[in-house]
mmCIF file of C-alpha atoms in Angstrom:
data_model
loop_
_atom_site.group_PDB
_atom_site.id
_atom_site.type_symbol
_atom_site.label_atom_id
_atom_site.label_comp_id
_atom_site.label_asym_id
_atom_site.label_seq_id
_atom_site.Cartn_x
_atom_site.Cartn_y
_atom_site.Cartn_z
ATOM 1 C CA MET I 1 84.330 37.177 71.008
ATOM 2 C CA PHE I 2 83.015 36.986 74.612
ATOM 3 C CA ASN I 3 86.632 39.373 75.821
ATOM 4 C CA GLY I 4 86.684 41.331 72.630
ATOM 5 C CA LYS I 5 82.826 42.686 73.681
ATOM 6 C CA ILE I 6 84.459 43.747 77.086
ATOM 7 C CA LEU I 7 86.949 45.307 75.486
ATOM 8 C CA TRP I 8 85.268 46.917 73.635
ATOM 9 C CA ILE I 9 82.590 48.468 76.219
ATOM 10 C CA GLY I 10 85.732 49.427 78.393
ATOM 11 C CA VAL I 11 87.090 51.718 75.123
ATOM 12 C CA LEU I 12 83.365 53.026 74.726
ATOM 13 C CA ALA I 13 83.186 53.626 78.672
ATOM 14 C CA PHE I 14 86.240 55.460 78.575
ATOM 15 C CA GLU I 15 85.795 57.304 75.728
ATOM 16 C CA ILE I 16 82.282 58.402 77.596
ATOM 17 C CA PHE I 17 84.422 59.278 80.406
ATOM 18 C CA LEU I 18 87.200 61.573 78.895
ATOM 19 C CA CYS I 19 84.092 63.150 76.797
ATOM 20 C CA SER I 20 82.167 63.915 80.123
ATOM 21 C CA SER I 21 85.203 65.176 81.718
ATOM 22 C CA ALA I 22 86.179 67.413 78.690
ATOM 23 C CA PHE I 23 82.436 68.942 78.947
ATOM 24 C CA ALA I 24 82.434 70.523 82.049
ATOM 25 C CA HIS I 25 85.771 73.031 81.005
ATOM 26 C CA THR I 26 87.197 75.294 78.462
ATOM 27 C CA PRO I 27 90.633 74.825 77.333
ATOM 28 C CA LEU I 28 92.264 78.415 77.916
ATOM 29 C CA CYS I 29 95.699 79.486 76.087
ATOM 30 C CA SER I 30 97.401 83.232 76.460
ATOM 31 C CA CYS I 31 100.417 84.171 74.677
ATOM 32 C CA TYR I 32 102.886 87.312 75.244
ATOM 33 C CA ASP I 33 105.788 88.697 73.376
ATOM 34 C CA ASN I 34 109.378 87.821 75.475
ATOM 35 C CA GLY I 35 110.836 91.032 73.717
ATOM 36 C CA ASP I 36 113.737 89.124 72.324
ATOM 37 C CA GLY I 37 112.690 87.792 69.576
ATOM 38 C CA THR I 38 110.697 84.412 71.057
ATOM 39 C CA VAL I 39 107.002 84.331 72.372
ATOM 40 C CA THR I 40 105.933 82.063 75.163
ATOM 41 C CA CYS I 41 102.200 80.633 75.230
ATOM 42 C CA GLU I 42 100.873 79.300 78.625
ATOM 43 C CA GLY I 43 98.255 76.693 78.679
ATOM 44 C CA GLY I 44 95.187 75.426 80.816
ATOM 45 C CA PHE I 45 91.900 74.611 81.618
ATOM 46 C CA SER I 46 88.987 76.422 83.147
ATOM 47 C CA ASP I 47 89.295 73.728 85.927
ATOM 48 C CA GLY I 48 92.629 74.533 86.758
ATOM 49 C CA SER I 49 94.135 71.170 85.371
ATOM 50 C CA SER I 50 97.723 70.886 83.180
ATOM 51 C CA ALA I 51 97.697 71.632 79.720
ATOM 52 C CA ALA I 52 101.220 69.997 79.583
ATOM 53 C CA GLY I 53 101.547 67.612 76.516
ATOM 54 C CA VAL I 54 99.274 69.640 74.595
ATOM 55 C CA GLU I 55 100.107 70.183 70.555
ATOM 56 C CA MET I 56 100.775 73.327 69.858
ATOM 57 C CA ARG I 57 101.207 75.007 66.240
ATOM 58 C CA VAL I 58 102.423 77.752 64.578
ATOM 59 C CA GLU I 59 100.940 78.604 61.222
ATOM 60 C CA ASP I 60 101.661 81.427 58.816
ATOM 61 C CA GLN I 61 98.670 83.522 57.271
ATOM 62 C CA ASN I 62 98.022 80.386 54.402
ATOM 63 C CA GLY I 63 97.870 77.758 57.371
ATOM 64 C CA LYS I 64 101.499 76.786 57.106
ATOM 65 C CA ILE I 65 102.764 74.889 59.818
ATOM 66 C CA LEU I 66 105.455 76.721 60.784
ATOM 67 C CA ILE I 67 106.658 75.025 64.354
ATOM 68 C CA LYS I 68 105.290 72.203 65.974
ATOM 69 C CA GLY I 69 105.569 71.041 69.624
ATOM 70 C CA LYS I 70 104.151 70.332 72.613
ATOM 71 C CA MET I 71 103.216 72.305 76.024
ATOM 72 C CA ASP I 72 106.148 71.727 78.454
ATOM 73 C CA ALA I 73 105.281 70.119 82.458
ATOM 74 C CA ASP I 74 104.270 73.491 83.094
ATOM 75 C CA SER I 75 101.941 73.705 80.415
ATOM 76 C CA GLU I 76 104.424 76.324 78.772
ATOM 77 C CA PHE I 77 105.527 76.487 74.913
ATOM 78 C CA SER I 78 108.409 79.312 73.879
ATOM 79 C CA PHE I 79 109.161 79.538 70.454
ATOM 80 C CA ASP I 80 111.069 81.882 68.246
ATOM 81 C CA LYS I 81 108.439 84.497 66.754
ATOM 82 C CA PRO I 82 108.260 84.688 63.297
ATOM 83 C CA SER I 83 109.124 87.156 60.630
ATOM 84 C CA GLY I 84 105.489 87.195 59.005
ATOM 85 C CA PRO I 85 102.277 87.633 60.074
ATOM 86 C CA TYR I 86 101.520 84.090 61.942
ATOM 87 C CA LYS I 87 98.327 82.418 64.800
ATOM 88 C CA VAL I 88 99.131 79.654 67.276
ATOM 89 C CA ILE I 89 96.802 76.723 67.176
ATOM 90 C CA PHE I 90 96.417 75.242 71.144
ATOM 91 C CA ASN I 91 94.623 71.877 69.907
ATOM 92 C CA ALA I 92 93.589 69.813 72.978
ATOM 93 C CA GLY I 93 91.665 67.774 70.777
ATOM 94 C CA GLU I 94 88.063 68.375 69.049
ATOM 95 C CA GLY I 95 85.922 71.601 70.451
ATOM 96 C CA HIS I 96 89.072 71.834 72.357
ATOM 97 C CA VAL I 97 91.302 74.174 69.818
ATOM 98 C CA VAL I 98 92.217 77.828 71.306
ATOM 99 C CA GLU I 99 93.775 79.934 68.274
ATOM 100 C CA ILE I 100 95.812 82.947 69.037
ATOM 101 C CA ASP I 101 96.487 85.868 66.306
ATOM 102 C CA GLY I 102 100.363 86.939 66.277
ATOM 103 C CA LYS I 103 99.373 90.342 65.991
ATOM 104 C CA GLU I 104 96.986 90.426 69.412
ATOM 105 C CA ILE I 105 100.583 88.802 71.029
ATOM 106 C CA VAL I 106 102.380 91.894 72.610
ATOM 107 C CA GLU I 107 104.890 92.302 74.764
ATOM 108 C CA MET B 1 71.773 107.819 141.618
ATOM 109 C CA LYS B 2 68.808 106.346 139.118
ATOM 110 C CA LYS B 3 69.163 109.954 137.016
ATOM 111 C CA VAL B 4 72.658 109.614 136.770
ATOM 112 C CA ILE B 5 72.472 106.082 135.068
ATOM 113 C CA VAL B 6 69.581 107.454 132.969
ATOM 114 C CA VAL B 7 71.827 110.162 131.692
ATOM 115 C CA LEU B 8 74.632 107.741 130.999
ATOM 116 C CA ALA B 9 72.557 105.189 129.149
ATOM 117 C CA GLY B 10 71.580 108.298 127.066
ATOM 118 C CA TRP B 11 75.322 109.018 126.381
ATOM 119 C CA MET B 12 75.799 105.892 125.591
ATOM 120 C CA LEU B 13 73.158 105.696 123.438
ATOM 121 C CA LEU B 14 74.254 109.051 121.553
ATOM 122 C CA ALA B 15 77.932 107.341 121.150
ATOM 123 C CA LEU B 16 76.478 104.628 119.915
ATOM 124 C CA THR B 17 73.728 105.884 116.898
ATOM 125 C CA GLU B 18 76.484 107.927 115.681
ATOM 126 C CA PRO B 19 76.961 106.996 111.475
ATOM 127 C CA ALA B 20 77.835 103.699 111.398
ATOM 128 C CA MET B 21 80.375 104.331 109.062
ATOM 129 C CA ALA B 22 83.389 101.652 108.431
ATOM 130 C CA HIS B 23 86.993 102.074 107.915
ATOM 131 C CA PHE B 24 87.824 100.016 104.803
ATOM 132 C CA GLN B 25 91.147 99.523 103.022
ATOM 133 C CA MET B 26 90.879 98.915 99.557
ATOM 134 C CA ILE B 27 93.402 97.638 96.776
ATOM 135 C CA TYR B 28 91.295 99.102 93.543
ATOM 136 C CA THR B 29 91.416 98.215 90.215
ATOM 137 C CA PRO B 30 88.627 98.585 87.570
ATOM 138 C CA ASP B 31 88.404 94.754 86.638
ATOM 139 C CA MET B 32 89.163 92.099 88.890
ATOM 140 C CA ALA B 33 88.858 89.566 85.714
ATOM 141 C CA LEU B 34 90.786 90.108 82.814
ATOM 142 C CA GLU B 35 90.439 88.339 79.501
ATOM 143 C CA LYS B 36 93.965 89.308 78.480
ATOM 144 C CA THR B 37 96.828 90.082 80.402
ATOM 145 C CA LYS B 38 98.093 93.632 80.344
ATOM 146 C CA THR B 39 99.651 96.060 83.057
ATOM 147 C CA ILE B 40 96.794 97.122 85.428
ATOM 148 C CA ASP B 41 96.599 100.381 87.446
ATOM 149 C CA LEU B 42 96.026 99.783 91.649
ATOM 150 C CA LYS B 43 95.062 102.487 94.049
ATOM 151 C CA LEU B 44 95.528 101.396 97.888
ATOM 152 C CA VAL B 45 93.149 104.065 99.625
ATOM 153 C CA PHE B 46 91.669 103.618 103.399
ATOM 154 C CA THR B 47 88.090 105.063 103.327
ATOM 155 C CA HIS B 48 84.715 104.570 103.667
ATOM 156 C CA PRO B 49 83.368 103.135 100.666
ATOM 157 C CA PHE B 50 79.570 102.968 100.928
ATOM 158 C CA GLU B 51 79.489 107.326 101.261
ATOM 159 C CA ALA B 52 82.713 107.872 99.730
ATOM 160 C CA GLY B 53 83.278 109.823 102.937
ATOM 161 C CA HIS B 54 86.726 110.539 104.527
ATOM 162 C CA THR B 55 89.863 109.212 103.303
ATOM 163 C CA MET B 56 92.652 108.414 105.999
ATOM 164 C CA ASP B 57 96.095 109.331 105.684
ATOM 165 C CA MET B 58 97.903 105.899 105.050
ATOM 166 C CA GLY B 59 101.381 105.686 106.184
ATOM 167 C CA LYS B 60 103.898 103.762 104.351
ATOM 168 C CA PRO B 61 102.611 100.344 104.173
ATOM 169 C CA GLU B 62 104.392 97.255 105.835
ATOM 170 C CA GLN B 63 104.261 95.162 103.310
ATOM 171 C CA TYR B 64 102.498 94.269 99.659
ATOM 172 C CA PHE B 65 103.084 91.504 97.697
ATOM 173 C CA VAL B 66 101.296 89.769 95.277
ATOM 174 C CA VAL B 67 100.879 85.645 95.004
ATOM 175 C CA CYS B 68 101.046 84.328 91.516
ATOM 176 C CA LYS B 69 100.964 80.178 91.277
ATOM 177 C CA GLY B 70 102.340 79.726 94.954
ATOM 178 C CA LYS B 71 105.490 82.509 94.035
ATOM 179 C CA LYS B 72 105.141 85.778 96.066
ATOM 180 C CA THR B 73 106.436 89.014 94.636
ATOM 181 C CA ASP B 74 107.581 91.648 96.796
ATOM 182 C CA LEU B 75 105.916 95.211 95.281
ATOM 183 C CA LEU B 76 106.289 97.546 98.343
ATOM 184 C CA PRO B 77 108.992 99.335 95.973
ATOM 185 C CA THR B 78 106.788 99.950 93.064
ATOM 186 C CA LEU B 79 104.631 102.199 95.390
ATOM 187 C CA LYS B 80 104.040 105.960 94.706
ATOM 188 C CA PRO B 81 101.689 108.188 96.740
ATOM 189 C CA ILE B 82 99.026 110.234 95.918
ATOM 190 C CA THR B 83 96.589 112.264 97.709
ATOM 191 C CA TRP B 84 93.158 110.475 96.830
ATOM 192 C CA THR B 85 90.037 112.896 97.390
ATOM 193 C CA SER B 86 86.956 111.861 98.896
ATOM 194 C CA LEU B 87 83.136 113.278 99.173
ATOM 195 C CA THR B 88 84.025 115.491 102.150
ATOM 196 C CA ASN B 89 88.202 115.488 102.278
ATOM 197 C CA SER B 90 91.394 113.993 101.078
ATOM 198 C CA GLY B 91 93.970 111.656 102.140
ATOM 199 C CA LEU B 92 97.250 110.085 101.456
ATOM 200 C CA ALA B 93 97.034 107.204 99.611
ATOM 201 C CA TYR B 94 99.253 104.798 97.149
ATOM 202 C CA GLU B 95 99.377 103.818 93.623
ATOM 203 C CA THR B 96 101.206 101.293 91.540
ATOM 204 C CA THR B 97 100.563 99.720 88.273
ATOM 205 C CA PHE B 98 101.286 95.753 87.385
ATOM 206 C CA LYS B 99 102.429 94.042 84.777
ATOM 207 C CA LEU B 100 100.092 90.584 84.112
ATOM 208 C CA ARG B 101 101.902 88.065 82.945
ATOM 209 C CA GLY B 102 100.684 84.622 81.725
ATOM 210 C CA MET B 103 97.412 82.937 83.025
ATOM 211 C CA GLY B 104 95.882 82.710 86.539
ATOM 212 C CA ASP B 105 95.052 84.133 90.013
ATOM 213 C CA ASN B 106 97.039 87.050 91.384
ATOM 214 C CA VAL B 107 96.071 87.654 94.690
ATOM 215 C CA PHE B 108 97.382 90.896 96.207
ATOM 216 C CA CYS B 109 98.184 91.462 99.429
ATOM 217 C CA LEU B 110 98.652 94.741 101.875
ATOM 218 C CA VAL B 111 100.007 94.821 105.182
ATOM 219 C CA PRO B 112 98.802 98.503 105.644
ATOM 220 C CA SER B 113 100.842 100.571 108.810
ATOM 221 C CA PRO B 114 98.505 100.388 111.993
ATOM 222 C CA TYR B 115 96.140 103.458 111.502
ATOM 223 C CA TYR B 116 95.579 105.859 114.494
ATOM 224 C CA GLU B 117 92.424 106.405 115.265
ATOM 225 C CA LYS B 118 92.395 109.976 116.985
ATOM 226 C CA GLU B 119 87.911 109.855 117.534
ATOM 227 C CA GLU B 120 88.275 105.960 119.434
ATOM 228 C CA ASP B 121 92.216 106.145 120.643
ATOM 229 C CA CYS B 122 93.308 102.955 119.377
ATOM 230 C CA TYR B 123 94.754 101.565 115.862
ATOM 231 C CA ILE B 124 93.600 100.116 113.033
ATOM 232 C CA GLN B 125 95.373 97.656 111.023
ATOM 233 C CA GLN B 126 93.653 96.274 107.879
ATOM 234 C CA ILE B 127 95.129 93.692 106.119
ATOM 235 C CA THR B 128 93.517 93.323 102.470
ATOM 236 C CA LYS B 129 93.166 90.484 99.882
ATOM 237 C CA MET B 130 92.402 91.695 96.414
ATOM 238 C CA ILE B 131 92.707 88.942 93.810
ATOM 239 C CA VAL B 132 92.869 89.691 89.793
ATOM 240 C CA ASN B 133 92.306 86.888 87.457
ATOM 241 C CA THR B 134 93.584 86.780 83.802
ATOM 242 C CA VAL B 135 91.813 84.400 81.015
ATOM 243 C CA GLY B 136 89.620 82.570 83.751
ATOM 244 C CA PHE B 137 92.535 79.947 84.722
ATOM 245 C CA PRO B 138 92.246 79.262 88.325
ATOM 246 C CA THR B 139 95.793 79.100 90.472
ATOM 247 C CA ASP B 140 95.689 80.781 93.251
ATOM 248 C CA TRP B 141 92.479 82.338 94.380
ATOM 249 C CA ASP B 142 91.494 79.746 97.604
ATOM 250 C CA ALA B 143 95.159 79.812 99.003
ATOM 251 C CA GLU B 144 95.523 80.908 102.217
ATOM 252 C CA ILE B 145 98.174 82.618 102.081
ATOM 253 C CA GLY B 146 99.028 82.783 105.889
ATOM 254 C CA LEU B 147 98.614 86.492 106.777
ATOM 255 C CA PRO B 148 97.756 87.210 110.467
ATOM 256 C CA ALA B 149 94.518 88.485 109.615
ATOM 257 C CA GLU B 150 92.877 86.696 106.553
ATOM 258 C CA ILE B 151 89.856 85.831 104.762
ATOM 259 C CA VAL B 152 90.001 82.507 102.408
ATOM 260 C CA PRO B 153 87.462 82.811 100.001
ATOM 261 C CA LEU B 154 85.127 79.832 99.268
ATOM 262 C CA ASP B 155 84.104 81.174 95.866
ATOM 263 C CA LYS B 156 86.241 83.163 93.082
ATOM 264 C CA PRO B 157 85.899 87.016 94.268
ATOM 265 C CA TYR B 158 86.500 88.328 90.379
ATOM 266 C CA ALA B 159 83.677 85.386 89.331
ATOM 267 C CA LEU B 160 80.154 86.435 91.084
ATOM 268 C CA TRP B 161 77.233 87.276 88.879
ATOM 269 C CA THR B 162 74.846 89.422 91.121
ATOM 270 C CA GLY B 163 72.812 87.913 93.123
ATOM 271 C CA ASN B 164 75.559 84.836 93.854
ATOM 272 C CA VAL B 165 76.384 83.760 97.335
ATOM 273 C CA PHE B 166 80.029 85.192 98.290
ATOM 274 C CA ARG B 167 81.052 82.935 101.148
ATOM 275 C CA GLY B 168 84.585 83.193 103.210
ATOM 276 C CA ILE B 169 86.410 81.719 105.979
ATOM 277 C CA VAL B 170 87.820 84.291 109.037
ATOM 278 C CA LYS B 171 90.846 82.848 109.866
ATOM 279 C CA GLY B 172 93.517 84.766 112.644
ATOM 280 C CA ASP B 173 96.644 83.452 113.146
ATOM 281 C CA GLY B 174 95.936 80.808 110.674
ATOM 282 C CA LYS B 175 92.922 79.310 112.818
ATOM 283 C CA SER B 176 89.624 79.444 111.842
ATOM 284 C CA VAL B 177 87.631 82.651 114.069
ATOM 285 C CA PRO B 178 84.171 81.551 115.054
ATOM 286 C CA PHE B 179 81.751 83.915 115.184
ATOM 287 C CA ALA B 180 83.676 86.726 113.910
ATOM 288 C CA GLU B 181 81.639 89.956 113.221
ATOM 289 C CA ILE B 182 82.122 91.191 109.270
ATOM 290 C CA GLU B 183 81.243 94.640 108.134
ATOM 291 C CA VAL B 184 80.157 94.433 104.698
ATOM 292 C CA GLU B 185 80.251 97.712 102.468
ATOM 293 C CA TYR B 186 79.254 98.884 99.052
ATOM 294 C CA ILE B 187 81.441 101.065 96.918
ATOM 295 C CA ASN B 188 78.834 103.312 95.919
ATOM 296 C CA HIS B 189 80.644 106.200 94.242
ATOM 297 C CA GLN B 190 83.196 104.965 91.176
ATOM 298 C CA PRO B 191 86.520 105.172 91.975
ATOM 299 C CA LEU B 192 87.629 107.421 89.456
ATOM 300 C CA SER B 193 91.313 106.007 88.450
ATOM 301 C CA ASP B 194 92.189 109.336 86.728
ATOM 302 C CA LYS B 195 91.266 111.352 88.736
ATOM 303 C CA ASN B 196 92.228 109.800 92.109
ATOM 304 C CA ALA B 197 88.776 110.508 93.325
ATOM 305 C CA PHE B 198 85.054 108.924 94.152
ATOM 306 C CA ALA B 199 82.363 110.209 91.741
ATOM 307 C CA THR B 200 80.097 112.568 93.165
ATOM 308 C CA LYS B 201 77.231 110.189 92.105
ATOM 309 C CA ALA B 202 76.140 107.891 94.447
ATOM 310 C CA GLU B 203 74.705 104.351 92.821
ATOM 311 C CA VAL B 204 72.205 103.639 95.786
ATOM 312 C CA LYS B 205 70.856 105.140 98.758
ATOM 313 C CA ALA B 206 70.544 103.390 101.756
ATOM 314 C CA PRO B 207 67.040 103.262 103.484
ATOM 315 C CA GLN B 208 68.559 103.768 107.302
ATOM 316 C CA ASP B 209 72.194 103.092 108.546
ATOM 317 C CA ALA B 210 72.312 99.316 109.053
ATOM 318 C CA PHE B 211 72.246 99.424 105.322
ATOM 319 C CA VAL B 212 75.228 101.407 104.908
ATOM 320 C CA THR B 213 77.752 99.111 107.142
ATOM 321 C CA MET B 214 75.936 95.698 106.912
ATOM 322 C CA THR B 215 77.253 94.014 109.655
ATOM 323 C CA ILE B 216 77.449 89.869 109.711
ATOM 324 C CA LYS B 217 78.266 87.175 111.896
ATOM 325 C CA ALA B 218 80.392 83.816 110.534
ATOM 326 C CA ASN B 219 79.558 81.137 112.294
ATOM 327 C CA GLU B 220 81.329 78.765 114.912
ATOM 328 C CA ASN B 221 83.675 77.413 111.944
ATOM 329 C CA GLY B 222 84.434 80.885 110.863
ATOM 330 C CA GLU B 223 82.424 80.890 108.043
ATOM 331 C CA PHE B 224 80.344 83.303 106.462
ATOM 332 C CA ALA B 225 78.020 83.482 103.288
ATOM 333 C CA PHE B 226 76.317 87.153 101.587
ATOM 334 C CA GLY B 227 74.222 87.290 99.006
ATOM 335 C CA ILE B 228 75.476 89.718 95.860
ATOM 336 C CA PRO B 229 72.225 92.406 95.578
ATOM 337 C CA LYS B 230 73.815 94.777 93.090
ATOM 338 C CA ALA B 231 76.769 94.488 90.636
ATOM 339 C CA GLY B 232 80.245 96.672 91.667
ATOM 340 C CA TRP B 233 82.746 96.464 94.661
ATOM 341 C CA TRP B 234 81.678 94.941 97.966
ATOM 342 C CA GLY B 235 83.913 94.625 100.600
ATOM 343 C CA PHE B 236 83.929 92.124 103.425
ATOM 344 C CA CYS B 237 86.251 93.191 106.719
ATOM 345 C CA ALA B 238 86.677 90.623 109.589
ATOM 346 C CA LEU B 239 86.625 92.799 112.658
ATOM 347 C CA GLY B 240 90.061 92.549 115.625
ATOM 348 C CA VAL B 241 90.796 88.963 114.169
ATOM 349 C CA GLY B 242 94.620 89.399 114.118
ATOM 350 C CA PRO B 243 96.657 88.135 117.223
ATOM 351 C CA ALA B 244 98.317 91.699 117.369
ATOM 352 C CA LYS B 245 95.698 93.495 119.982
ATOM 353 C CA GLU B 246 98.154 96.690 120.805
ATOM 354 C CA HIS B 247 100.540 98.972 118.913
ATOM 355 C CA ASN B 248 101.918 102.076 120.878
ATOM 356 C CA GLY B 249 100.596 100.882 124.221
ATOM 357 C CA LYS B 250 97.218 101.477 122.746
ATOM 358 C CA GLU B 251 94.478 98.337 121.894
ATOM 359 C CA MET B 252 94.510 98.136 118.018
ATOM 360 C CA SER B 253 92.445 96.306 115.863
ATOM 361 C CA GLN B 254 93.849 93.825 113.319
ATOM 362 C CA ASP B 255 91.499 93.419 110.599
ATOM 363 C CA ALA B 256 91.536 90.942 107.379
ATOM 364 C CA VAL B 257 89.605 92.576 104.558
ATOM 365 C CA ILE B 258 88.454 90.884 101.056
ATOM 366 C CA TRP B 259 87.101 92.614 97.945
ATOM 367 C CA VAL B 260 84.780 90.868 95.408
ATOM 368 C CA GLN B 261 82.991 92.620 92.508
ATOM 369 C CA ALA B 262 80.139 91.412 91.010
ATOM 370 C CA ARG B 263 78.622 91.757 87.359
ATOM 371 C CA ASP B 264 74.797 92.159 86.139
ATOM 372 C CA MET B 265 73.865 88.994 84.261
ATOM 373 C CA LYS B 266 72.570 90.577 80.509
#
């Protein structure tokens, strides 16, 4: 009972810590067309921290997931360019999502 | 004897009171902070920016490169000679383009060839840094590149509001330079990239000479701070802080230049 309470407070404290650190920065993501049928996206946070492991999704215009993956150790994610309209979603959690329209991704 | 001294003193005073315009090596691009990656135009001009005055003929630079995420890329082969027109003359300058990729800071560094200043019978070599950021992701802006003369910024040179303070550390041969003398100048005539010229319109009028080239001093740790009073481009030049003191048997001033761009809050 007692231990459970401590654990609960601990989780809360950890969550507060996560939140407060998240408030100080904004998510950033930038993509470019490699010109060889692939697209590379780079992510990060405005405080300079890495986006390694952040979820990446490529969706068509109806929101159907075409490709799903994660930012690699260099905060990069490459994928084959879809033939139709698409968007890229950098998902670092609630309030930390960046959406990029495929039309804006150029060489 | 007394008369001679008075006359000499008078001469010296005259020499000293000549318009205090400073030489500034520019690396210019319209926007230091970009929302998206793109190909940017860069102009390398050795001039007197406040007055858009006499533009000196640049020789072929010794080095021109960019540092991004710790990686150095040689850009010297990309330079093309141009003629830059000031309000009083035109001079040899260089232009180039650069394709920005990904997010982060691109630290453009120029080591020009020493310029012979006839009037002072000495050489000037202004080693210059200008930083372009894309998407707001900070990477290399605060890095010490290791140039012989270098200003290491303590504030992002591309992320300043008007009224902010810009701080930096003056380094010569990797060591901070106590009480370094720094000239500060505002680009008072808009550079027109498509015309390779300065606009004739002046943004501000200096009430007196001391406001054209402002001279400030670093503290004992080589650090300086300057409040930016107006949006636009400001150049900082630490005089003679590099280790090379001579060139072709003549005195040389190896200076460190850095540029900042401030924006109005609106």
